[in-house]
Short mmCIF file of C-alpha atoms in Angstrom, two decimals:
data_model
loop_
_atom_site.label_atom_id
_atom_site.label_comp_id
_atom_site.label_asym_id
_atom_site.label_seq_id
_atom_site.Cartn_x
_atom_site.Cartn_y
_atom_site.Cartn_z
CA UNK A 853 108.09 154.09 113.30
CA UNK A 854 108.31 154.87 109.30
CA UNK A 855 106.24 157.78 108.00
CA UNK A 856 103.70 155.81 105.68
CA UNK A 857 101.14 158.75 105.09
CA UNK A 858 104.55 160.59 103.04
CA UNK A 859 104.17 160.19 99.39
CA UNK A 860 107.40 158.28 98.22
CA UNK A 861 107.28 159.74 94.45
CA UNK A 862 106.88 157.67 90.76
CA UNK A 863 108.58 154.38 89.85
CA UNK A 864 109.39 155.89 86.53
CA UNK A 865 112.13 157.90 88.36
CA UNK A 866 113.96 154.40 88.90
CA UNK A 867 116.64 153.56 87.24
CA UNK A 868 116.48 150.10 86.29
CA UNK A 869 112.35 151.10 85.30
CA UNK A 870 112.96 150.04 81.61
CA UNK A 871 114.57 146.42 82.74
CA UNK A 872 111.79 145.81 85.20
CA UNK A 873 108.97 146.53 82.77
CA UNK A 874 111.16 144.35 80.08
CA UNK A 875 111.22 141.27 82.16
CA UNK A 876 107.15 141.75 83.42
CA UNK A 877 106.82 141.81 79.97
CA UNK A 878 108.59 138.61 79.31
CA UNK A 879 106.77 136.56 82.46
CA UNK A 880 103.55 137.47 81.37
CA UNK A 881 104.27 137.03 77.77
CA UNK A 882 103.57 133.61 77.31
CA UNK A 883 100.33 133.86 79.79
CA UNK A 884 98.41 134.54 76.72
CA UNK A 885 96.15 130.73 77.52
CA UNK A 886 96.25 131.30 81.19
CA UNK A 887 92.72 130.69 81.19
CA UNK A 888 92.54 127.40 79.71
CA UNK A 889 95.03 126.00 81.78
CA UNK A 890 92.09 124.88 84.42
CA UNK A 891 89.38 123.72 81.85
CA UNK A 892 92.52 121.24 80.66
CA UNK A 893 93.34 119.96 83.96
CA UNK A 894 89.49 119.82 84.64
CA UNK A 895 88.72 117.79 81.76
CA UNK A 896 91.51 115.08 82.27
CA UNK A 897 90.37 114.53 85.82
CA UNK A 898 86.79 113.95 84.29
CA UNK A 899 88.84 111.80 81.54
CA UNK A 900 90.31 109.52 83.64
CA UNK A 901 87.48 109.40 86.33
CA UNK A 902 84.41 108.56 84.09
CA UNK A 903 84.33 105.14 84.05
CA UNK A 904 83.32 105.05 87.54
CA UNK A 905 81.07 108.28 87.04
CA UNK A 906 79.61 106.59 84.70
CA UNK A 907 79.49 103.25 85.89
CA UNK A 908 80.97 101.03 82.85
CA UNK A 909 84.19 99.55 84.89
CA UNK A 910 83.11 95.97 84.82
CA UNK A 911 81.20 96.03 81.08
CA UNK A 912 84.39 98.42 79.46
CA UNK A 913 87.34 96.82 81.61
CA UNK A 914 89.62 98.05 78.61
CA UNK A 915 88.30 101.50 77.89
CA UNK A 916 88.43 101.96 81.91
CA UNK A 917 92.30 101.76 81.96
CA UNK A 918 92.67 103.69 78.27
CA UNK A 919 90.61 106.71 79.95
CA UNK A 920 92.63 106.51 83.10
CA UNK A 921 96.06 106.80 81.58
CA UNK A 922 94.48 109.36 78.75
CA UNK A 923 93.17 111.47 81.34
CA UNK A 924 96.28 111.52 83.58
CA UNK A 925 98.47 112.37 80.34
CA UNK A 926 95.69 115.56 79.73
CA UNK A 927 96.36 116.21 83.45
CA UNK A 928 99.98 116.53 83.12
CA UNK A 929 99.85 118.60 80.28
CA UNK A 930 97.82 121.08 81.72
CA UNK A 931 100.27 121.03 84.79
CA UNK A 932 102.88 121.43 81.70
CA UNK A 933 100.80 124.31 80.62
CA UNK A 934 100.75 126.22 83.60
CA UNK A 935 104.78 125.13 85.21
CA UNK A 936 106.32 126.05 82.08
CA UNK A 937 103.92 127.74 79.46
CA UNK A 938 106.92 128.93 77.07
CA UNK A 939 108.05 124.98 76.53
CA UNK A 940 104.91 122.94 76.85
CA UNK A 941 102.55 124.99 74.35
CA UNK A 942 104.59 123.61 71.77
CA UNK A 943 102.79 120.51 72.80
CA UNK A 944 99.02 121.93 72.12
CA UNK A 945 98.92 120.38 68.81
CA UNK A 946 99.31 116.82 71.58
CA UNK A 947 96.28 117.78 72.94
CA UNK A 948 94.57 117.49 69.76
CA UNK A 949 95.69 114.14 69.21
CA UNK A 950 94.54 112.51 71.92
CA UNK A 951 91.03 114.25 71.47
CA UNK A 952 91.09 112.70 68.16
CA UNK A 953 92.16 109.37 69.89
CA UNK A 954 89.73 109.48 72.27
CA UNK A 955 86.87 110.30 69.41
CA UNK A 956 87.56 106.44 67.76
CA UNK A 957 88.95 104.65 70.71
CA UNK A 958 85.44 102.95 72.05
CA UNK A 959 85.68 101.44 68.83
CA UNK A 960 88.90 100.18 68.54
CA UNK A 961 89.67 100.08 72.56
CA UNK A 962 86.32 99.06 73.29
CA UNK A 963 84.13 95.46 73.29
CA UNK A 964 81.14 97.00 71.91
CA UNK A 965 80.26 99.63 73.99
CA UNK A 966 77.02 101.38 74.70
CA UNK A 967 75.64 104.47 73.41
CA UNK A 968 76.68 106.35 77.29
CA UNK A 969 80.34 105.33 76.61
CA UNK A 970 80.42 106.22 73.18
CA UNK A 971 79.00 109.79 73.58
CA UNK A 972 81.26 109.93 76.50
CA UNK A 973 84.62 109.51 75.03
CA UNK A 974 83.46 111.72 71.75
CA UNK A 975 82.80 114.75 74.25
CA UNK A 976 85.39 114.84 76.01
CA UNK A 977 87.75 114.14 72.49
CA UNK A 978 86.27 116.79 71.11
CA UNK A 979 86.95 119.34 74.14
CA UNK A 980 90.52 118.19 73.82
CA UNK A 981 90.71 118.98 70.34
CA UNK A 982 89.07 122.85 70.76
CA UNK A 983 91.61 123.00 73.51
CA UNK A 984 94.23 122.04 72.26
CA UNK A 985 93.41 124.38 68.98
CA UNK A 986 93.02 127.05 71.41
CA UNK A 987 96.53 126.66 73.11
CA UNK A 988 98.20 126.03 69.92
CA UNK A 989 96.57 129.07 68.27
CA UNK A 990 97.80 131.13 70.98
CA UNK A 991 101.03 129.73 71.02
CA UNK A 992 101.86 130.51 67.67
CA UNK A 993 100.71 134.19 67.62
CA UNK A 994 102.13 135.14 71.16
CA UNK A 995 105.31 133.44 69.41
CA UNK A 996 108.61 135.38 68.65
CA UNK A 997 108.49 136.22 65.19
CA UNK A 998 111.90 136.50 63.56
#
């Protein structure tokens, strides 16, 4: 049975210390917009769910599928996001296009729509758009300066 209660002595001892701390370092570099990872994914499943949250699938039968397939595309970016941080923040400044596409769609998507749709698609366009600011802000100071 191993001794556990014996003290084992520092890390810093180790020789390859300098090359472990390097590559923690350079994981957890690009973690910088861990936290807004979640609220992304969490706002494209409320994207592409609304319509039927909201109940406008038969009077909005257009803006039903453009929400669907806009809020599946947030989705996978925030899976992006979080599988592979140091390629897919490039794409931030994506985010922010489709909450500015999702801002004027009712009105060029839509067949009139009401007030509830409306206010709908402009909140959740302009959570993309702080978002995506937020992730591309991030991205370009945790970036490698040359």
């Amino acid at each position: 049975m191993a001794n556990v209660s014996h003290p084992r002595g520092d890390i810093t001892s180790h020789p390859d210390t300098h090359e472990m701390r390097a590559r923690y370092d350079r994981v957890l570099g690009g973690r910088d917009v861990a936290l807004v990872d979640g609220p992304v994914f969490l706002l494209g499943l409320y994207c592409a769910v609304s319509p039927w949250i909201l109940h406008y699938t038969t009077s909005q039968p257009a803006l039903v599928t453009h929400n669907l397939i806009v809020g599946i595309a947030i989705g996978l970016l925030a899976l992006g996001f979080t599988a592979a941080p140091a390629r897919m923040y490039g794409l931030s400044g994506a985010m922010c296009a489709l909450g500015v596409w999702m801002i004027i769609s009712p009105w060029i998507v839509g067949d009139n729509p009401d007030a509830g749709v409306i206010w709908n698609n402009i909140i959740i366009g302009a959570l993309a758009v702080m978002l995506g600011a937020v992730c591309a802000a991030t991205a370009a100071r945790s970036a490698p300066r040359s």
